[in-house]
XYZ file of C-alpha atoms in Angstrom:
722
model
C 0.000 0.000 0.000
C 2.791 2.410 0.916
C 4.643 1.663 -2.302
C 1.543 2.193 -4.437
C 0.718 5.490 -2.787
C 4.307 6.653 -3.129
C 4.253 5.961 -6.869
C 0.943 7.784 -7.187
C 2.313 10.730 -5.216
C 5.405 10.950 -7.378
C 3.350 10.854 -10.562
C 1.035 13.600 -9.352
C 3.920 15.802 -8.268
C 5.838 15.379 -11.512
C 2.751 16.256 -13.486
C 2.428 19.720 -11.955
C 4.467 22.897 -12.475
C 7.120 24.084 -10.043
C 6.302 26.279 -7.113
C 9.281 28.547 -6.574
C 8.056 30.640 -3.669
C 9.658 30.244 -0.261
C 6.418 28.968 1.264
C 4.417 26.027 -0.124
C 0.763 26.755 -0.845
C -0.458 24.203 1.729
C 1.832 23.746 4.743
C 2.098 20.025 5.450
C 1.325 18.071 8.576
C 4.052 18.129 11.183
C 5.636 21.061 9.350
C 6.846 24.344 10.615
C 5.396 27.628 9.608
C 7.253 29.146 6.644
C 10.967 28.549 6.946
C 11.882 32.017 8.150
C 8.992 32.464 10.556
C 10.660 30.841 13.540
C 13.401 33.413 13.374
C 10.839 36.191 13.560
C 9.755 34.949 16.966
C 11.670 37.364 19.178
C 9.760 36.317 22.254
C 6.958 38.885 22.029
C 4.399 37.334 24.361
C 1.390 38.992 22.743
C 1.659 36.758 19.686
C 1.681 33.400 21.447
C -2.028 32.740 21.210
C -1.944 32.953 17.411
C 0.787 30.302 17.073
C -0.283 27.690 14.516
C -0.191 24.095 15.793
C 0.822 21.970 12.841
C 1.628 18.558 14.340
C -1.917 17.325 13.822
C -3.244 17.029 10.230
C -5.783 19.822 10.722
C -3.872 23.001 11.462
C -5.334 25.454 13.932
C -4.171 28.189 16.261
C -2.932 27.458 19.762
C -5.869 29.315 21.335
C -8.328 26.926 19.641
C -6.681 23.724 20.877
C -8.925 21.831 23.285
C -6.111 20.593 25.540
C -2.870 21.921 26.990
C -0.382 22.585 24.171
C 3.074 24.172 24.023
C 5.239 25.419 21.153
C 8.962 26.113 21.526
C 10.716 27.898 18.671
C 12.835 30.900 17.806
C 14.646 32.681 20.615
C 12.977 30.581 23.313
C 14.295 27.381 21.730
C 17.787 28.881 21.405
C 17.790 29.980 25.041
C 16.470 26.670 26.445
C 18.439 24.379 24.146
C 20.130 21.439 25.909
C 21.644 18.185 24.607
C 18.408 16.255 25.351
C 14.744 16.817 24.492
C 13.689 16.381 28.114
C 15.950 19.146 29.432
C 15.147 21.436 26.489
C 11.431 21.297 27.377
C 11.816 21.431 31.166
C 10.283 24.917 31.463
C 7.082 24.105 29.579
C 3.881 23.704 31.626
C 3.164 20.107 32.573
C 6.567 18.907 31.360
C 9.288 17.334 33.480
C 12.158 15.016 32.545
C 13.547 11.606 33.487
C 16.953 13.221 34.186
C 19.029 10.060 33.895
C 22.188 12.129 33.591
C 22.850 14.936 31.102
C 22.788 12.650 28.027
C 19.613 10.636 28.587
C 16.620 12.706 29.652
C 13.250 11.891 28.120
C 10.219 14.195 28.519
C 7.597 13.443 31.165
C 4.097 14.822 30.475
C 1.685 15.249 33.379
C 3.540 12.550 35.318
C 3.414 10.059 32.426
C 6.592 8.679 30.935
C 7.916 5.668 29.033
C 5.325 4.014 26.826
C 2.562 6.508 27.694
C 3.999 9.360 25.646
C 5.263 9.454 22.075
C 8.385 11.355 21.051
C 8.294 12.027 17.312
C 10.753 13.234 14.726
C 8.768 15.249 12.201
C 5.597 13.257 12.853
C 7.131 9.754 13.010
C 8.496 7.895 16.042
C 12.154 8.122 17.006
C 12.522 4.330 16.399
C 14.875 3.741 19.302
C 14.623 2.033 22.711
C 14.238 5.153 24.862
C 10.832 3.935 26.091
C 12.453 0.712 27.355
C 14.540 2.285 30.114
C 15.312 5.759 31.424
C 19.046 5.383 30.739
C 18.455 5.040 26.981
C 18.721 8.307 25.051
C 16.092 9.578 22.610
C 17.705 9.478 19.167
C 16.766 13.028 18.194
C 19.279 15.875 18.265
C 17.725 19.135 19.592
C 20.532 21.110 17.919
C 18.854 20.521 14.546
C 15.308 21.315 15.710
C 13.487 24.293 14.229
C 10.445 23.864 16.414
C 9.133 21.536 19.121
C 5.437 21.033 19.819
C 3.852 19.340 22.830
C 0.351 18.167 21.973
C -2.432 16.572 24.041
C -6.117 15.898 23.565
C -8.033 14.460 20.571
C -5.235 15.168 18.082
C -2.766 13.030 20.079
C -4.853 9.930 19.316
C -3.737 10.182 15.704
C -0.232 9.134 16.714
C -0.994 6.017 18.745
C -2.776 4.700 21.821
C 0.534 5.007 23.706
C 0.105 8.808 23.512
C -2.270 8.851 26.508
C 0.067 11.374 28.149
C 0.646 13.342 24.960
C 2.962 13.798 21.990
C 6.281 15.610 21.674
C 7.058 16.383 18.031
C 10.521 17.670 17.108
C 10.420 19.330 13.700
C 13.490 19.827 11.518
C 14.134 20.599 7.831
C 15.942 17.399 6.838
C 13.359 16.824 4.112
C 12.952 20.340 2.612
C 9.454 21.811 2.499
C 10.092 24.910 0.412
C 12.338 26.227 -2.325
C 14.733 28.827 -0.831
C 13.887 32.290 -2.067
C 17.560 33.134 -2.645
C 18.368 29.692 -4.030
C 20.066 28.634 -0.810
C 19.522 28.717 2.923
C 22.148 28.189 5.635
C 21.705 27.859 9.391
C 24.261 27.162 12.088
C 24.505 27.065 15.848
C 27.407 26.762 18.278
C 27.124 26.476 22.061
C 29.476 26.325 25.010
C 28.142 25.261 28.421
C 30.381 25.570 31.472
C 28.693 22.968 33.732
C 29.911 20.034 31.624
C 32.503 21.843 29.532
C 29.992 21.228 26.745
C 31.064 22.088 23.200
C 28.474 21.720 20.476
C 28.108 22.843 16.893
C 25.549 22.131 14.194
C 24.849 23.306 10.677
C 22.171 22.792 8.044
C 21.876 23.988 4.476
C 19.374 23.849 1.612
C 20.186 24.509 -2.037
C 17.802 24.767 -4.977
C 18.694 22.715 -8.026
C 16.575 24.253 -10.742
C 13.201 25.725 -9.900
C 11.581 22.842 -8.050
C 14.247 20.501 -6.609
C 15.954 21.149 -3.256
C 18.813 19.273 -1.625
C 19.693 19.404 2.059
C 22.645 18.503 4.271
C 23.166 18.811 8.015
C 25.584 17.712 10.717
C 26.104 18.203 14.443
C 28.706 17.437 17.086
C 28.536 17.611 20.881
C 31.160 16.698 23.445
C 30.881 17.114 27.207
C 32.851 16.162 30.302
C 31.530 15.053 33.673
C 28.772 17.367 34.871
C 29.341 19.994 37.559
C 26.733 19.733 40.339
C 25.890 22.082 43.167
C 27.122 20.068 46.147
C 27.435 16.428 47.132
C 26.640 13.760 44.558
C 24.713 11.602 47.055
C 21.777 12.848 49.114
C 22.291 13.157 52.888
C 20.443 9.883 53.529
C 22.462 8.022 50.874
C 25.707 9.490 52.236
C 24.792 8.382 55.744
C 24.050 4.863 54.534
C 27.351 4.709 52.635
C 29.321 5.902 55.683
C 27.556 3.337 57.880
C 28.484 0.623 55.392
C 32.101 1.816 55.368
C 32.226 1.540 59.161
C 30.686 -1.925 59.268
C 31.752 -5.349 57.985
C 32.381 -5.416 54.231
C 32.966 -8.026 51.548
C 36.222 -8.223 49.533
C 34.511 -6.997 46.344
C 32.654 -4.107 47.986
C 33.328 -0.626 46.532
C 34.809 2.214 48.545
C 31.739 3.422 50.449
C 33.565 6.316 52.123
C 34.803 7.647 48.775
C 31.274 7.568 47.380
C 29.936 9.496 50.384
C 32.624 12.183 49.916
C 31.924 12.818 46.218
C 30.936 16.408 45.425
C 31.003 19.028 42.654
C 31.402 16.547 39.755
C 29.058 13.744 38.642
C 31.307 10.821 37.660
C 30.686 8.886 34.440
C 28.347 11.529 33.012
C 30.330 12.806 30.007
C 29.528 11.988 26.416
C 30.256 12.563 22.744
C 27.642 12.597 19.967
C 27.747 13.327 16.273
C 25.080 13.207 13.582
C 24.940 13.687 9.827
C 22.064 13.760 7.380
C 21.172 14.427 3.765
C 17.819 14.931 2.104
C 16.181 15.981 -1.131
C 12.698 17.028 -2.169
C 10.741 17.754 -5.311
C 8.353 20.652 -4.620
C 5.595 21.769 -6.978
C 2.240 23.545 -6.896
C 0.534 20.145 -6.766
C 2.481 18.671 -3.888
C 5.915 17.455 -2.943
C 7.912 14.317 -2.346
C 11.157 13.976 -0.418
C 13.528 11.498 1.163
C 16.364 11.680 3.676
C 19.057 9.594 5.323
C 20.558 10.303 8.755
C 23.233 8.764 10.961
C 23.438 9.118 14.753
C 26.494 8.058 16.749
C 26.941 8.569 20.497
C 29.059 7.339 23.380
C 27.908 8.493 26.800
C 28.195 7.516 30.431
C 25.346 6.650 32.771
C 25.731 8.164 36.251
C 26.573 5.533 38.825
C 23.934 4.269 41.243
C 26.355 3.936 44.126
C 26.219 0.990 46.497
C 25.275 2.034 50.032
C 25.145 -1.449 51.576
C 27.629 -4.292 51.658
C 26.993 -6.768 48.838
C 25.139 -4.353 46.542
C 26.041 -4.268 42.857
C 27.629 -1.065 41.543
C 28.385 -0.455 37.884
C 29.512 2.480 35.758
C 28.073 1.581 32.340
C 28.665 3.548 29.159
C 26.399 3.291 26.135
C 27.726 3.119 22.578
C 24.767 4.035 20.341
C 24.378 3.988 16.551
C 21.259 4.550 14.439
C 20.873 4.687 10.648
C 17.523 6.081 9.583
C 15.663 6.580 6.277
C 12.669 8.920 5.937
C 10.055 9.576 3.282
C 7.398 12.269 2.973
C 4.977 12.745 0.081
C 1.968 15.039 -0.282
C -0.497 15.497 -3.103
C -2.951 18.396 -3.264
C -6.187 17.054 -4.686
C -8.147 20.291 -5.074
C -11.459 21.224 -3.513
C -13.403 18.008 -3.997
C -13.977 15.569 -1.177
C -10.287 15.557 -0.289
C -7.939 18.495 0.044
C -4.703 16.542 0.375
C -3.221 13.048 0.609
C -0.150 12.686 2.815
C 2.311 9.887 3.258
C 4.981 9.790 5.949
C 7.260 6.826 6.637
C 10.568 5.987 8.282
C 12.735 2.933 8.812
C 15.728 2.662 11.121
C 18.376 0.230 12.267
C 19.393 0.887 15.852
C 21.870 -0.740 18.185
C 23.581 0.144 21.394
C 26.202 -1.626 23.443
C 26.298 -1.301 27.208
C 30.021 -1.269 27.929
C 31.760 -2.537 31.020
C 34.368 -0.395 32.773
C 37.129 -2.152 30.804
C 35.388 -1.378 27.484
C 34.041 -4.891 26.917
C 30.482 -5.250 25.609
C 28.281 -6.435 28.464
C 24.853 -6.308 26.811
C 23.799 -5.415 23.264
C 20.421 -3.938 22.245
C 19.215 -4.236 18.632
C 16.086 -2.550 17.309
C 14.911 -2.543 13.688
C 11.774 -0.519 13.148
C 9.405 0.655 10.438
C 6.622 3.177 10.860
C 4.353 4.670 8.232
C 1.144 6.673 8.093
C -1.234 7.781 5.356
C -3.548 10.723 6.001
C -6.539 11.801 3.911
C -7.306 15.436 4.671
C -10.846 16.493 3.869
C -11.651 19.679 2.003
C -13.335 22.144 4.325
C -17.098 22.300 3.969
C -18.579 25.259 5.780
C -17.350 24.829 9.319
C -16.548 21.120 8.941
C -13.018 19.829 8.421
C -11.307 16.573 9.201
C -8.655 14.000 8.471
C -8.568 10.209 8.550
C -5.882 7.670 7.975
C -4.013 4.519 8.807
C -0.770 4.028 10.698
C 1.505 0.964 10.669
C 4.301 0.158 13.087
C 6.664 -2.824 13.165
C 9.467 -3.242 15.717
C 11.939 -6.115 15.972
C 13.783 -5.853 19.286
C 16.489 -8.069 20.712
C 18.732 -7.902 23.780
C 21.844 -10.082 23.860
C 24.188 -10.675 26.809
C 24.366 -11.853 30.379
C 22.091 -9.003 31.498
C 19.514 -9.418 28.763
C 16.167 -8.814 30.452
C 13.922 -9.371 27.410
C 13.589 -12.144 24.851
C 13.799 -11.322 21.174
C 10.377 -9.905 20.339
C 8.361 -8.313 17.570
C 5.578 -5.757 17.907
C 3.234 -5.167 14.960
C 0.623 -2.462 15.321
C -1.955 -1.092 12.896
C -4.158 1.857 13.740
C -7.093 3.439 11.911
C -7.935 6.975 12.994
C -10.106 9.954 12.262
C -10.261 13.502 13.597
C -13.243 15.727 12.822
C -13.636 19.414 13.655
C -16.679 21.685 13.527
C -16.463 25.472 13.671
C -19.728 27.284 14.370
C -18.074 30.594 15.208
C -18.440 30.956 18.927
C -18.751 27.202 19.372
C -16.041 24.812 18.179
C -16.182 21.036 18.527
C -13.703 18.257 17.868
C -13.829 14.476 17.982
C -11.235 11.778 17.470
C -11.482 8.008 17.148
C -8.772 5.355 16.870
C -9.056 1.591 16.423
C -5.812 -0.304 16.869
C -4.627 -3.897 16.614
C -1.409 -4.906 18.358
C 0.420 -8.196 18.118
C 3.369 -8.915 20.421
C 5.419 -12.057 19.918
C 8.196 -13.145 22.292
C 10.423 -15.385 20.214
C 12.161 -17.549 22.813
C 14.456 -20.345 21.667
C 13.658 -23.988 22.367
C 14.964 -24.878 25.775
C 15.560 -21.223 26.743
C 14.064 -20.964 30.219
C 15.197 -17.420 30.946
C 12.143 -15.602 29.596
C 8.395 -15.607 29.331
C 7.404 -16.657 25.838
C 4.301 -16.626 23.699
C 2.205 -14.290 21.614
C -0.424 -11.776 22.697
C -2.929 -9.997 20.452
C -4.906 -6.935 21.490
C -7.644 -4.833 19.911
C -8.226 -1.385 21.372
C -10.655 1.442 20.693
C -9.966 4.990 21.883
C -12.001 8.118 21.412
C -12.153 11.752 22.394
C -14.787 14.445 22.176
C -14.422 18.093 23.066
C -15.900 21.539 22.591
C -14.960 25.123 23.311
C -16.999 28.297 23.448
C -15.983 31.922 23.022
C -17.266 33.715 26.106
C -15.803 37.104 25.141
C -13.418 38.602 22.624
C -10.160 36.647 22.995
C -11.548 34.354 25.723
C -12.510 30.717 25.220
C -13.482 27.953 27.629
C -13.502 24.282 26.690
C -13.973 20.750 27.903
C -12.551 17.530 26.517
C -13.666 13.957 27.304
C -11.597 10.933 26.358
C -11.683 7.159 26.555
C -8.323 5.537 25.824
C -7.137 1.951 25.665
C -3.470 0.910 25.473
C -2.029 -2.525 24.818
C 0.823 -3.498 27.161
C 4.303 -3.165 25.695
C 6.723 -6.030 25.187
C 8.797 -4.734 28.113
C 5.760 -4.792 30.412
C 4.776 -8.290 29.315
C 7.981 -10.254 28.849
C 10.755 -8.703 30.988
C 12.615 -11.145 33.235
C 16.190 -10.220 34.022
C 18.722 -7.722 35.402
C 19.253 -4.273 33.936
C 22.510 -2.518 34.795
C 21.361 0.981 33.826
C 18.621 1.113 36.475
C 20.390 -1.324 38.828
C 17.298 -3.499 39.185
C 15.963 -6.927 38.312
C 12.858 -6.264 36.173
C 9.949 -8.654 35.917
C 6.968 -8.387 33.576
C 3.685 -10.262 33.384
C 2.644 -11.984 30.126
C -0.988 -12.129 31.316
C -1.565 -8.364 31.479
C -4.849 -6.991 30.171
C -5.468 -3.812 28.169
C -4.919 -0.616 30.155
C -8.001 1.630 29.924
C -8.786 5.119 31.114
C -11.456 7.780 31.154
C -10.340 11.385 31.167
C -11.840 14.846 31.417
C -10.075 18.159 30.931
C -11.348 21.728 31.225
C -9.435 24.566 29.566
C -9.399 28.341 29.581
C -7.648 30.410 26.904
C -7.382 34.193 26.994
C -5.386 36.170 24.429
C -5.054 39.837 23.539
C -2.391 42.301 22.460
C -1.216 42.686 26.063
C -1.727 39.311 27.737
C -1.951 35.552 27.200
C -3.434 32.994 29.556
C -3.724 29.229 29.103
C -5.000 27.071 31.933
C -6.247 23.535 32.279
C -7.397 21.077 34.925
C -7.664 17.359 34.227
C -8.684 14.056 35.824
C -7.949 10.527 34.561
C -9.447 7.276 35.868
C -7.427 4.156 34.943
C -8.326 0.507 35.108
C -5.601 -2.142 34.678
C -3.008 0.619 35.097
C 0.498 -0.833 34.662
C 3.098 0.316 37.168
C 6.344 -0.967 38.644
C 6.855 -1.692 42.329
C 9.669 -3.079 44.409
C 8.677 -6.517 45.677
C 10.262 -9.284 47.710
C 13.466 -10.781 46.304
C 11.767 -14.164 46.449
C 9.418 -13.100 43.624
C 12.296 -12.507 41.210
C 14.210 -15.525 42.514
C 11.244 -17.743 41.648
C 11.027 -16.219 38.161
C 14.786 -16.584 37.630
C 15.037 -20.139 39.012
C 14.357 -22.010 35.709
C 17.330 -20.245 34.116
C 19.648 -20.643 37.083
C 20.201 -16.869 37.290
C 21.202 -15.195 40.523
C 19.124 -12.237 41.692
C 21.559 -9.802 43.297
C 19.712 -6.575 42.433
C 16.527 -5.047 43.912
C 13.464 -6.802 42.476
C 10.956 -4.638 40.572
C 7.810 -6.175 39.134
C 5.217 -4.736 36.749
C 1.728 -4.925 38.273
C -1.811 -3.802 37.377
C -4.356 -1.903 39.451
C -6.836 0.962 39.212
C -5.281 4.445 39.369
C -6.249 8.112 39.460
C -4.261 10.993 37.969
C -5.379 14.586 38.305
C -3.703 17.936 38.095
C -3.624 21.489 36.817
C -1.463 23.735 34.639
C -1.367 27.492 34.232
C 0.718 29.533 31.794
C 0.328 33.305 31.583
C 2.160 36.384 30.338
C 1.421 40.086 30.151
C 2.908 43.258 28.717
C 3.241 45.643 31.661
C 5.140 48.590 30.186
C 6.703 50.029 27.064
C 9.740 52.283 27.470
C 10.979 53.750 24.215
C 11.417 50.789 21.918
C 11.607 48.283 24.796
C 8.651 46.204 25.947
C 8.547 44.835 29.500
C 6.733 41.522 29.864
C 6.105 39.368 32.908
C 5.183 35.692 32.762
C 4.562 32.757 35.025
C 3.609 29.119 34.992
C 2.654 26.478 37.494
C 1.847 22.787 37.292
C 0.807 20.049 39.682
C -0.068 16.381 39.323
C -1.457 13.962 41.907
C -1.276 10.250 41.123
C -2.673 7.452 43.285
C -2.731 3.702 42.686
C -5.837 2.218 44.297
C -5.084 0.037 47.303
C -1.349 0.755 46.976
C -0.645 4.440 47.493
C 1.103 7.183 45.512
C 2.388 6.316 42.045
C 6.189 6.382 41.779
C 8.325 9.203 40.346
C 5.603 11.886 40.178
C 6.872 15.488 39.846
C 5.833 17.788 42.712
C 4.183 21.199 42.539
C 6.245 23.740 40.602
C 5.966 27.487 39.955
C 8.092 29.706 37.721
C 8.021 33.449 37.200
C 9.977 35.652 34.828
C 10.430 39.231 33.683
C 11.650 40.064 30.212
C 12.745 43.232 28.450
C 12.383 42.961 24.677
C 13.478 45.191 21.824
C 14.449 44.771 18.195
C 18.114 44.220 19.039
C 18.372 43.139 22.679
C 16.267 40.871 24.879
C 16.992 40.278 28.556
C 15.285 37.814 30.882
C 15.375 36.937 34.579
C 13.377 34.007 35.959
C 12.950 32.173 39.249
C 11.725 28.581 39.465
C 10.673 26.912 42.711
C 10.037 23.177 42.879
C 8.397 22.044 46.108
C 9.271 19.070 48.292
C 7.860 15.706 47.292
C 6.693 13.653 50.264
C 3.973 11.645 48.504
C 6.051 8.514 48.016
C 5.743 5.025 46.662
C 6.871 2.392 49.167
C 10.394 2.147 47.714
C 11.004 5.893 47.252
C 12.791 8.434 49.410
C 11.635 12.055 49.928
C 12.971 14.743 47.617
C 13.772 18.223 48.900
C 12.505 21.229 47.038
C 14.783 23.803 45.446
C 14.793 27.294 43.980
C 16.726 28.104 40.816
C 17.452 31.528 39.366
C 18.195 31.806 35.642
C 19.130 34.852 33.562
C 19.841 35.481 29.884
C 20.652 38.206 27.363
C 20.116 37.780 23.618
C 21.481 40.093 20.927
C 20.320 40.282 17.316
C 22.662 43.023 16.082
C 22.343 42.898 12.290
C 19.534 44.394 10.237
C 17.964 41.909 7.851
C 20.002 39.063 9.349
C 18.792 36.516 11.875
C 22.209 35.989 13.453
C 21.928 36.071 17.264
C 24.151 35.807 20.341
C 22.698 34.446 23.574
C 24.412 34.449 26.961
C 22.567 32.613 29.714
C 23.254 31.606 33.302
C 21.241 28.661 34.580
C 21.109 27.779 38.282
C 22.900 31.019 38.972
C 23.395 30.296 42.699
C 24.667 26.727 42.184
C 21.984 25.026 44.272
C 21.741 21.277 44.878
C 18.659 20.255 42.874
C 17.162 16.816 42.242
C 14.103 15.738 40.254
C 11.799 13.343 42.038
C 10.893 11.830 38.660
C 14.446 10.518 38.171
C 15.430 6.928 38.975
C 18.825 8.319 39.995
C 17.769 11.371 41.982
C 19.544 10.153 45.156
C 22.783 9.628 43.198
C 22.716 12.170 40.356
C 21.757 15.829 40.990
C 20.825 18.265 38.250
C 23.463 20.559 36.788
C 24.954 23.206 39.049
C 25.762 26.694 37.779
C 25.878 26.577 33.982
C 27.034 29.608 31.965
C 26.084 29.113 28.324
C 27.031 31.071 25.220
C 25.146 30.328 22.011
C 25.713 31.789 18.567
C 23.070 31.139 15.919
C 23.736 32.058 12.292
C 21.196 32.296 9.493
C 21.983 33.237 5.915
């Protein structure tokens, strides 16, 4: 089907004349606004409500979205840019990060992580194993991003049932979308960060070949040393336990407990080196476009050590050697004003592997992941106030873990989803509904006589839907409500895991008899936008049945599961379980123009978010971010922007049985951005994050007792655009 549609797309494109403008007549799904528009975003808060959300097939403004949505682009993206997607988005409402060291930090949305959110590269999954464990990096380089969108609500259903928490879409220009007006387009960025002695550089260029063919090339490189932290590496309780172990009886192979307790200022084994390269080409005409790209990702990074604090505990310092080769395709055909407006095809295939290296450089465990994902969207022509899009999505993943610490059997996941999104605009009243039917087949391919793993095949059929409406109560003000019913098939990791994992220092145990995870959700929203202020708020509540969570259980549980293979269980035992659960919370994001002095505008802004998660009959869900508030003041002009912000994260004392409390912290950040040249988007940004070098730890991190966040980090970024 994909091949046939591709041939049809190519024929339709070739049959139409070239479109030589810098902006295509119909911006595609998961596309940016016109290529130069991101650079025009100088942070003026009054324009935020009119930002066009383009991740979903039906484009609409941010103020019309029925659920909490964020867009990061332009100067804000340059200022917040970090080596990982999770840290880059950390200041968006409702977003936290797994914080498994500075090189592996995946986004967390409303307390959901792992397989409950989707991280996309230009509308297609990252095709890696970052959802398998928090120490696995997302294979997307933020240095090459033009725009990042965080999407929730009915539109998220179009990208999979695993998007119950939402979608993060990182948009780049690897497959060109427009013919450069000058015949070429060059962008570059270079950053130095003091906390990890981070040196990074990236460049991308487009060149027109004739009037309708564009070629693209890009590359990036990042190298960092061990991360500077604002105090001791271990928390006070972990230091006390390590010192007690040092004073007591020890085994011959025990690590140096006293040395671990004394560690401060630097986070050992946290440096890394990453480089990427990519090429692409596209044929762009009035009737559509078709493009392809190839990219290579290569990284070697350390995972912060989960230090032993008791005699006999395992302690490792793994490094991950990661390589991905990826191939992408995008095709779009404009079909006129009949029943359909446009047909879109998006597909990607990738070969991924990473080696978990021992301290002597030997390969301890190898992860292999070959994936294919494709989607076809049929976008309806607008009829009065009615618009919509429907389509099919296919996903195939072959995943294998090889080595003494392999915790999964070789497995294949095949998923097919059929979806539709329909919108109705009656002026003051807007309504939206989404529906997704999905089939999932998971097959654990154990070898004959291999008693290490659960085997077998599971098939699931799920139906998810969402319905919402918003109403304009006054000029610039809109209230809305969104209802959803979602169903998610368990992942292979949740079903078939049975073995040790060095990165999280735990023995992980799945359950092959899990049922479909289901939830009901309701969200109320308030949007207010004018020339002088913007306000976006939401409150939400989710009821889960068969909610899958991990809990530390008795060692005897894992010992029984490991007995047929003869494995020893010398790590804490964590088992995946199911129960009912409740998640509820609130988010608020606001900004206002408070003064104008000469050509300088003074804006103030603030955000807050909170999530409460409870597992019925058990207690608090693990790794839930606490209440957070952030406030900032910004002075903006044509040439110079300055910003000062204060973020306070509260204590977290709502704990799962195996968790420890996490102290709150207050961080102060400041930045100055210069855009000195007329008619040129070149900018210089100097920022100071965690200005007072505080000891800060995220409760959502598996390693928060052993790996603090970065201490004082002075960053200089130069962005060039020609």
